């Protein structure tokens, strides 16, 4: 599984640099699609190395709806490791270039992840782009939700169950354990970059 995830990220970095950082964050830190779409600039502190999950963009039918994250998952602080931070900084540099090109047409959404025109991403577009990348990379069919296998890697990296639960925003430790971690042995090693370190990449700086 780590090799396949690394293959996906390598392919996304080469072929969809616009969404690469979002996919990497979902994988490294276990955010849900809606949480990544709803992440705001002031929820992210790259200097301090953490983000806070507060809002999400979900859909009703096909209509995007912004709402607070459910109580058992919201307002949680998620630490970020150096590898993840480096990719997010590169994304912000790219976003600043988009804004410069758009000039006064750039909308003030306050969102961290936006399209090159500055507008919010539709959650279904994220899933559609993910499915396209998976197919083009020649990988077995997998859902975007499955990128949240970060829990399994966190456990493998030495995080205790409480840390994994809080990172993913699960309501109970039992849910986290039953859903994500039954296949991983406990190791006495851990850090915020535990997930990134376990995923083989063509470029070790990624």
Coordinates of N, CA and C in Angstrom, one line a residue:
X1 N 0.8 -1.2 0.0 CA 0.0 0.0 0.0 C 0.8 1.3 0.0
X2 N 1.9 1.4 0.8 CA 2.7 2.6 0.8 C 3.3 2.9 -0.6
X3 N 3.7 1.8 -1.3 CA 4.3 1.9 -2.6 C 3.3 2.5 -3.6
X4 N 2.1 2.0 -3.5 CA 1.0 2.5 -4.4 C 0.7 4.0 -4.1
X5 N 0.7 4.3 -2.8 CA 0.4 5.7 -2.5 C 1.5 6.6 -3.0
X6 N 2.8 6.2 -2.8 CA 3.9 6.9 -3.3 C 3.8 7.1 -4.8
X7 N 3.4 6.0 -5.5 CA 3.2 6.1 -7.0 C 2.1 7.1 -7.4
X8 N 1.1 7.1 -6.6 CA 0.0 8.1 -6.9 C 0.5 9.5 -6.7
X9 N 1.2 9.8 -5.6 CA 1.7 11.1 -5.3 C 2.7 11.6 -6.3
X10 N 3.6 10.7 -6.8 CA 4.5 11.0 -7.8 C 3.8 11.4 -9.1
X11 N 2.8 10.6 -9.4 CA 2.0 10.9 -10.6 C 1.2 12.2 -10.5
X12 N 0.6 12.5 -9.3 CA -0.1 13.7 -9.1 C 0.8 14.9 -9.2
X13 N 2.0 14.8 -8.6 CA 3.0 15.9 -8.7 C 3.4 16.3 -10.1
X14 N 3.5 15.2 -10.9 CA 3.9 15.5 -12.3 C 2.7 16.0 -13.2
X15 N 1.5 15.5 -12.9 CA 0.4 15.7 -13.8 C -0.8 16.5 -13.3
X16 N -0.8 16.8 -12.0 CA -1.8 17.7 -11.5 C -1.3 18.5 -10.3
X17 N -0.3 19.4 -10.6 CA 0.4 20.1 -9.6 C -0.6 21.1 -8.9
X18 N -1.7 21.4 -9.5 CA -2.7 22.3 -8.9 C -3.3 21.7 -7.7
X19 N -3.5 20.4 -7.7 CA -4.1 19.7 -6.6 C -3.2 18.8 -5.8
X20 N -1.9 18.7 -6.2 CA -1.0 17.8 -5.6 C -0.9 18.1 -4.1
X21 N -0.8 19.3 -3.7 CA -0.6 19.7 -2.2 C -1.8 19.2 -1.4
X22 N -3.0 19.4 -2.0 CA -4.2 18.9 -1.3 C -4.2 17.4 -1.1
X23 N -3.9 16.7 -2.1 CA -3.9 15.2 -2.0 C -2.9 14.8 -1.0
X24 N -1.7 15.4 -1.0 CA -0.6 15.1 -0.1 C -1.1 15.3 1.3
X25 N -1.7 16.5 1.6 CA -2.2 16.8 2.9 C -3.2 15.8 3.4
X26 N -4.2 15.4 2.5 CA -5.2 14.4 2.9 C -4.5 13.1 3.3
X27 N -3.5 12.7 2.6 CA -2.8 11.5 2.9 C -2.0 11.6 4.1
X28 N -1.1 12.6 4.2 CA -0.2 12.7 5.3 C -0.9 12.9 6.7
X29 N -2.0 13.7 6.7 CA -2.6 14.0 8.0 C -4.0 13.6 8.1
X30 N -4.5 12.9 7.1 CA -5.8 12.2 7.3 C -7.0 13.2 7.2
X31 N -6.9 14.3 6.5 CA -8.1 15.2 6.4 C -9.1 14.5 5.5
X32 N -10.4 14.8 5.8 CA -11.5 14.4 4.9 C -11.5 15.4 3.7
X33 N -12.1 14.9 2.6 CA -12.2 15.8 1.4 C -12.9 17.1 1.7
X34 N -14.0 17.0 2.5 CA -14.7 18.3 2.8 C -13.9 19.2 3.7
X35 N -13.1 18.6 4.6 CA -12.2 19.4 5.5 C -11.1 20.1 4.7
X36 N -10.5 19.4 3.7 CA -9.5 20.0 2.9 C -10.1 21.2 2.0
X37 N -11.3 20.9 1.5 CA -11.9 22.0 0.6 C -12.3 23.2 1.5
X38 N -12.6 23.0 2.8 CA -13.1 24.1 3.6 C -12.0 24.7 4.5
X39 N -10.7 24.2 4.3 CA -9.6 24.7 5.1 C -9.4 26.2 4.7
X40 N -9.2 27.1 5.8 CA -9.1 28.5 5.5 C -7.6 28.9 5.8
X41 N -7.2 30.0 5.2 CA -5.9 30.5 5.4 C -5.5 30.7 6.9
X42 N -6.5 31.3 7.7 CA -6.1 31.5 9.1 C -6.3 30.3 10.0
X43 N -6.6 29.1 9.3 CA -6.6 27.8 10.1 C -5.2 27.2 9.9
X44 N -4.4 27.7 9.1 CA -3.1 27.1 8.8 C -1.9 28.0 9.3
X45 N -1.1 27.4 10.1 CA 0.1 28.2 10.6 C 1.3 27.3 10.3
X46 N 1.9 27.6 9.1 CA 3.1 26.8 8.7 C 4.3 27.1 9.5
X47 N 4.4 28.3 10.0 CA 5.6 28.7 10.9 C 5.6 27.8 12.2
X48 N 4.4 27.7 12.8 CA 4.2 27.0 14.0 C 4.1 25.5 13.7
X49 N 3.7 25.1 12.5 CA 3.7 23.7 12.1 C 2.4 23.0 12.5
X50 N 1.3 23.6 12.3 CA 0.0 23.0 12.6 C -1.1 23.6 11.8
X51 N -2.2 22.9 11.7 CA -3.5 23.5 11.2 C -4.6 23.1 12.1
X52 N -5.7 23.9 12.0 CA -6.9 23.6 12.8 C -8.1 23.3 11.9
X53 N -8.7 22.2 12.1 CA -9.9 21.8 11.3 C -11.1 22.4 11.9
X54 N -11.8 23.4 11.2 CA -13.0 24.1 11.8 C -14.2 24.0 10.9
X55 N -13.9 24.2 9.6 CA -15.1 24.2 8.6 C -14.8 23.2 7.5
X56 N -15.9 22.9 6.8 CA -15.9 21.9 5.7 C -16.8 22.4 4.6
X57 N -16.5 22.0 3.4 CA -17.4 22.2 2.3 C -17.9 20.9 1.8
X58 N -19.2 20.6 2.1 CA -19.8 19.4 1.7 C -20.8 19.7 0.5
X59 N -21.6 18.7 0.1 CA -22.5 18.9 -1.0 C -23.9 18.4 -0.5
X60 N -24.9 19.1 -1.0 CA -26.3 18.7 -0.8 C -26.8 18.6 -2.3
X61 N -27.0 17.3 -2.7 CA -27.2 17.1 -4.1 C -25.8 17.4 -4.8
X62 N -25.8 18.5 -5.6 CA -24.5 18.9 -6.2 C -24.1 20.3 -5.7
X63 N -24.9 20.8 -4.8 CA -24.7 22.2 -4.4 C -23.7 22.2 -3.2
X64 N -22.6 23.0 -3.3 CA -21.6 23.0 -2.2 C -22.2 23.8 -1.0
X65 N -22.0 23.3 0.2 CA -22.5 23.9 1.4 C -21.3 24.0 2.4
X66 N -21.1 25.2 2.9 CA -20.0 25.4 3.9 C -20.7 25.3 5.3
X67 N -20.1 24.5 6.1 CA -20.7 24.3 7.5 C -19.6 24.0 8.4
X68 N -19.8 24.1 9.7 CA -18.8 23.7 10.7 C -18.6 22.2 10.6
X69 N -17.4 21.8 10.9 CA -17.1 20.4 11.0 C -17.9 19.8 12.2
X70 N -18.4 18.6 12.1 CA -19.2 18.0 13.1 C -18.4 18.0 14.4
X71 N -19.1 18.1 15.5 CA -18.6 18.3 16.8 C -17.5 17.4 17.2
X72 N -17.6 16.1 16.9 CA -16.6 15.1 17.3 C -15.4 15.1 16.5
X73 N -15.3 15.9 15.4 CA -14.2 16.0 14.5 C -13.6 17.4 14.4
X74 N -14.4 18.4 14.8 CA -14.0 19.8 14.5 C -13.1 20.4 15.6
X75 N -12.6 21.6 15.2 CA -11.8 22.4 16.1 C -10.6 21.5 16.6
X76 N -10.1 20.7 15.8 CA -8.9 19.9 16.3 C -7.7 20.4 15.6
X77 N -6.6 20.4 16.4 CA -5.3 20.9 15.9 C -4.5 19.7 15.4
X78 N -4.0 19.8 14.2 CA -3.3 18.7 13.5 C -1.8 19.2 13.2
X79 N -0.9 18.5 13.8 CA 0.5 18.9 13.6 C 1.0 18.6 12.2
X80 N 1.9 19.4 11.7 CA 2.4 19.2 10.3 C 4.0 19.0 10.4
X81 N 4.4 18.0 9.7 CA 5.9 17.7 9.7 C 6.5 18.5 8.6
X82 N 7.9 18.6 8.6 CA 8.6 19.4 7.7 C 8.4 19.1 6.2
X83 N 8.2 17.8 5.9 CA 7.9 17.4 4.5 C 6.6 17.9 4.0
X84 N 5.6 17.8 4.8 CA 4.3 18.4 4.5 C 4.3 19.9 4.4
X85 N 5.0 20.5 5.3 CA 5.1 22.0 5.3 C 5.8 22.5 4.0
X86 N 6.8 21.8 3.6 CA 7.5 22.2 2.4 C 6.6 22.2 1.2
X87 N 5.8 21.2 1.1 CA 4.9 21.1 -0.1 C 3.8 22.2 0.0
X88 N 3.3 22.5 1.2 CA 2.3 23.5 1.4 C 2.9 24.9 1.1
X89 N 4.1 25.1 1.5 CA 4.8 26.4 1.2 C 4.9 26.6 -0.4
X90 N 5.3 25.5 -1.0 CA 5.4 25.6 -2.5 C 4.1 25.9 -3.1
X91 N 3.0 25.3 -2.6 CA 1.7 25.5 -3.1 C 1.3 27.0 -2.9
X92 N 1.6 27.6 -1.7 CA 1.3 29.0 -1.5 C 2.1 29.9 -2.5
X93 N 3.3 29.5 -2.8 CA 4.1 30.3 -3.8 C 3.4 30.3 -5.1
X94 N 2.9 29.1 -5.5 CA 2.2 28.9 -6.8 C 0.9 29.7 -6.7
X95 N 0.2 29.7 -5.6 CA -1.1 30.4 -5.5 C -0.9 31.9 -5.6
X96 N 0.2 32.4 -5.1 CA 0.5 33.8 -5.2 C 0.8 34.2 -6.7
X97 N 1.3 33.3 -7.4 CA 1.5 33.6 -8.8 C 0.2 33.6 -9.6
X98 N -0.7 32.7 -9.2 CA -2.1 32.7 -9.8 C -2.7 34.1 -9.5
X99 N -2.6 34.5 -8.2 CA -3.3 35.7 -7.8 C -2.7 36.9 -8.6
X100 N -1.4 36.9 -8.8 CA -0.8 38.0 -9.6 C -1.3 38.1 -11.0
X101 N -1.5 36.9 -11.6 CA -2.0 36.8 -13.0 C -3.4 37.3 -13.1
X102 N -4.3 36.9 -12.0 CA -5.7 37.3 -12.0 C -5.9 38.7 -11.7
X103 N -5.0 39.3 -10.9 CA -5.1 40.7 -10.5 C -6.4 41.0 -9.7
X104 N -7.1 42.0 -10.1 CA -8.3 42.5 -9.4 C -9.5 41.5 -9.5
X105 N -9.4 40.5 -10.4 CA -10.4 39.5 -10.6 C -10.3 38.4 -9.5
X106 N -9.3 38.4 -8.8 CA -9.0 37.4 -7.8 C -10.0 37.5 -6.6
X107 N -10.9 36.5 -6.3 CA -11.9 36.7 -5.3 C -11.3 36.4 -3.9
X108 N -11.8 37.1 -2.9 CA -11.3 36.9 -1.5 C -12.2 35.9 -0.8
X109 N -11.8 34.6 -1.0 CA -12.6 33.5 -0.3 C -12.1 33.2 1.1
X110 N -10.8 33.5 1.3 CA -10.2 33.1 2.6 C -9.9 31.7 2.7
X111 N -10.1 30.9 1.6 CA -9.8 29.5 1.6 C -8.3 29.2 1.3
X112 N -7.8 28.2 1.9 CA -6.4 27.8 1.6 C -6.2 27.2 0.3
X113 N -7.0 26.2 -0.1 CA -7.0 25.5 -1.4 C -8.0 26.1 -2.3
X114 N -7.6 26.7 -3.4 CA -8.5 27.3 -4.4 C -8.0 26.9 -5.8
X115 N -8.9 27.1 -6.7 CA -8.6 26.9 -8.1 C -7.6 28.0 -8.6
X116 N -7.0 27.8 -9.8 CA -6.1 28.9 -10.3 C -6.8 30.2 -10.5
X117 N -8.1 30.2 -10.6 CA -8.8 31.5 -10.7 C -9.2 32.1 -9.4
X118 N -8.8 31.4 -8.3 CA -9.1 31.9 -6.9 C -10.4 31.4 -6.3
X119 N -11.2 30.7 -7.1 CA -12.6 30.3 -6.7 C -12.5 29.0 -5.9
X120 N -13.5 28.7 -5.1 CA -13.4 27.4 -4.3 C -13.5 26.2 -5.2
X121 N -12.9 25.1 -4.7 CA -13.0 23.8 -5.4 C -14.4 23.2 -5.1
X122 N -15.0 22.6 -6.1 CA -16.2 21.8 -5.8 C -15.7 20.5 -5.3
X123 N -16.3 20.0 -4.2 CA -15.8 18.7 -3.7 C -15.8 17.6 -4.7
X124 N -16.8 17.5 -5.6 CA -16.9 16.4 -6.6 C -15.8 16.5 -7.6
X125 N -15.4 17.8 -7.9 CA -14.3 17.9 -8.8 C -13.0 17.3 -8.2
X126 N -12.8 17.4 -6.9 CA -11.6 16.8 -6.3 C -11.7 15.3 -6.5
X127 N -12.8 14.7 -6.2 CA -12.9 13.3 -6.4 C -12.7 12.8 -7.8
X128 N -13.3 13.6 -8.8 CA -13.2 13.3 -10.2 C -11.7 13.4 -10.6
X129 N -11.0 14.4 -10.2 CA -9.6 14.5 -10.6 C -8.8 13.4 -10.0
X130 N -9.1 13.0 -8.7 CA -8.4 11.9 -8.1 C -8.6 10.6 -8.9
X131 N -9.9 10.3 -9.2 CA -10.1 9.1 -10.0 C -9.4 9.1 -11.3
X132 N -9.3 10.2 -12.0 CA -8.6 10.3 -13.2 C -7.1 10.0 -13.0
X133 N -6.5 10.6 -12.0 CA -5.1 10.4 -11.7 C -4.8 8.9 -11.4
X134 N -5.7 8.3 -10.6 CA -5.5 6.9 -10.2 C -5.5 6.0 -11.5
X135 N -6.5 6.3 -12.4 CA -6.6 5.5 -13.6 C -5.3 5.7 -14.5
X136 N -4.9 7.0 -14.7 CA -3.8 7.3 -15.5 C -2.4 6.7 -15.0
X137 N -2.4 6.6 -13.6 CA -1.2 6.1 -13.0 C -1.1 4.6 -13.1
X138 N -2.2 4.0 -13.6 CA -2.3 2.5 -13.7 C -2.4 1.8 -12.3
X139 N -3.1 2.5 -11.4 CA -3.3 1.9 -10.0 C -4.6 1.2 -9.9
X140 N -4.8 0.3 -9.0 CA -6.1 -0.3 -8.8 C -7.1 0.7 -8.4
X141 N -8.4 0.5 -8.7 CA -9.4 1.5 -8.3 C -9.4 1.7 -6.8
X142 N -9.4 2.9 -6.4 CA -9.4 3.3 -5.0 C -10.2 4.6 -4.8
X143 N -10.8 4.7 -3.7 CA -11.6 5.9 -3.4 C -10.7 7.0 -2.8
X144 N -11.1 8.3 -3.0 CA -10.4 9.4 -2.4 C -10.4 9.2 -0.9
X145 N -11.4 8.7 -0.3 CA -11.5 8.5 1.2 C -10.4 7.6 1.6
X146 N -10.0 6.7 0.7 CA -8.9 5.7 1.1 C -7.6 6.4 1.4
X147 N -7.4 7.6 0.9 CA -6.2 8.4 1.2 C -6.0 8.6 2.7
X148 N -7.1 8.5 3.4 CA -7.1 8.7 4.9 C -6.4 7.5 5.6
X149 N -5.8 6.7 4.8 CA -5.0 5.6 5.4 C -3.9 6.1 6.2
X150 N -3.8 7.4 6.4 CA -2.8 8.1 7.2 C -2.8 7.5 8.6
X151 N -4.0 7.1 9.1 CA -4.2 6.5 10.4 C -3.3 5.2 10.5
X152 N -3.4 4.4 9.5 CA -2.6 3.2 9.6 C -1.1 3.5 9.6
X153 N -0.6 4.5 8.8 CA 0.8 4.8 8.8 C 1.2 5.5 10.1
X154 N 0.3 6.3 10.7 CA 0.6 6.9 11.9 C 0.9 5.9 13.0
X155 N 0.0 4.9 13.0 CA 0.1 3.8 14.0 C 1.5 3.1 13.8
X156 N 1.8 2.8 12.5 CA 3.0 2.1 12.2 C 4.2 3.0 12.6
X157 N 4.0 4.3 12.5 CA 5.1 5.2 12.9 C 5.3 5.5 14.4
X158 N 4.4 4.8 15.2 CA 4.6 4.9 16.6 C 3.6 5.8 17.4
X159 N 2.7 6.4 16.7 CA 1.7 7.2 17.4 C 0.8 6.3 18.2
X160 N 0.4 6.8 19.4 CA -0.6 6.0 20.2 C -2.0 6.2 19.6
X161 N -3.0 5.4 20.1 CA -4.3 5.5 19.5 C -5.0 6.8 19.8
X162 N -4.7 7.4 20.9 CA -5.3 8.7 21.2 C -4.9 9.8 20.2
X163 N -3.6 9.7 19.8 CA -3.0 10.7 18.8 C -3.7 10.5 17.5
X164 N -3.8 9.2 17.1 CA -4.4 8.9 15.8 C -5.9 9.4 15.8
X165 N -6.6 9.1 16.8 CA -8.0 9.5 16.9 C -8.1 11.0 16.8
X166 N -7.3 11.8 17.5 CA -7.4 13.2 17.5 C -7.0 13.8 16.1
X167 N -6.0 13.2 15.5 CA -5.6 13.7 14.2 C -6.7 13.5 13.1
X168 N -7.4 12.4 13.2 CA -8.4 12.1 12.2 C -9.7 12.6 12.6
X169 N -9.9 13.0 13.8 CA -11.2 13.6 14.2 C -12.3 12.5 14.4
X170 N -11.9 11.3 14.7 CA -12.9 10.2 15.0 C -13.5 10.4 16.3
X171 N -14.7 10.0 16.5 CA -15.5 10.2 17.7 C -15.0 9.4 18.9
X172 N -14.5 8.2 18.6 CA -14.0 7.3 19.7 C -12.7 6.6 19.2
X173 N -11.9 6.2 20.2 CA -10.7 5.4 19.9 C -11.1 4.1 19.3
X174 N -12.2 3.5 19.7 CA -12.7 2.3 19.2 C -12.9 2.3 17.7
X175 N -13.6 3.4 17.3 CA -13.8 3.6 15.8 C -12.5 3.7 15.1
X176 N -11.6 4.4 15.6 CA -10.3 4.6 14.9 C -9.6 3.2 14.8
X177 N -9.6 2.5 15.9 CA -8.9 1.2 16.0 C -9.5 0.2 15.0
X178 N -10.9 0.1 15.1 CA -11.6 -0.9 14.3 C -11.5 -0.6 12.8
X179 N -11.5 0.7 12.5 CA -11.5 1.1 11.0 C -10.2 1.1 10.3
X180 N -9.1 1.5 11.0 CA -7.9 1.8 10.3 C -6.7 1.0 10.7
X181 N -6.6 0.5 11.9 CA -5.3 0.1 12.3 C -5.1 -1.4 12.6
X182 N -6.0 -2.2 12.3 CA -5.9 -3.6 12.7 C -4.8 -4.4 12.0
X183 N -4.3 -3.8 10.8 CA -3.3 -4.5 10.1 C -1.8 -4.1 10.4
X184 N -1.7 -3.1 11.3 CA -0.3 -2.6 11.5 C 0.2 -3.0 12.9
X185 N 1.4 -3.4 12.9 CA 2.1 -3.7 14.2 C 2.6 -2.4 14.8
X186 N 2.6 -2.4 16.2 CA 3.1 -1.2 16.9 C 4.6 -1.2 16.8
X187 N 5.1 0.0 16.5 CA 6.6 0.3 16.5 C 6.8 1.5 17.4
X188 N 8.0 1.5 18.0 CA 8.3 2.6 19.0 C 9.1 3.7 18.2
X189 N 8.4 4.3 17.3 CA 9.0 5.4 16.5 C 7.8 6.3 16.1
X190 N 8.0 7.6 16.1 CA 6.9 8.5 15.7 C 7.3 9.9 15.6
X191 N 6.6 10.6 14.7 CA 6.8 12.0 14.5 C 5.7 12.5 13.6
X192 N 5.5 13.8 13.4 CA 4.5 14.3 12.6 C 4.7 13.9 11.1
X193 N 6.0 13.5 10.8 CA 6.3 13.1 9.4 C 6.3 11.6 9.3
X194 N 5.7 10.9 10.2 CA 5.7 9.4 10.2 C 5.1 8.9 8.9
X195 N 4.0 9.5 8.5 CA 3.4 9.0 7.3 C 4.3 9.3 6.1
X196 N 4.8 10.5 5.9 CA 5.6 10.8 4.8 C 6.9 9.9 4.7
X197 N 7.4 9.6 5.8 CA 8.6 8.8 5.9 C 8.4 7.3 5.4
X198 N 7.2 6.9 5.5 CA 6.8 5.5 5.2 C 6.4 5.3 3.7
X199 N 6.3 6.4 3.0 CA 5.8 6.4 1.6 C 7.0 6.5 0.7
X200 N 7.3 5.5 -0.1 CA 8.5 5.7 -1.0 C 8.1 6.6 -2.1
X201 N 9.0 7.6 -2.4 CA 8.8 8.6 -3.4 C 10.0 8.6 -4.4
X202 N 9.8 9.0 -5.6 CA 10.9 9.1 -6.6 C 11.8 10.2 -6.1
X203 N 11.2 11.3 -5.6 CA 11.9 12.5 -5.2 C 11.8 12.5 -3.7
X204 N 12.9 12.3 -3.0 CA 12.9 12.2 -1.5 C 12.6 13.5 -0.8
X205 N 12.6 14.6 -1.6 CA 12.2 15.9 -1.0 C 10.7 16.1 -1.0
X206 N 10.0 15.2 -1.7 CA 8.5 15.4 -1.8 C 7.9 14.9 -0.6

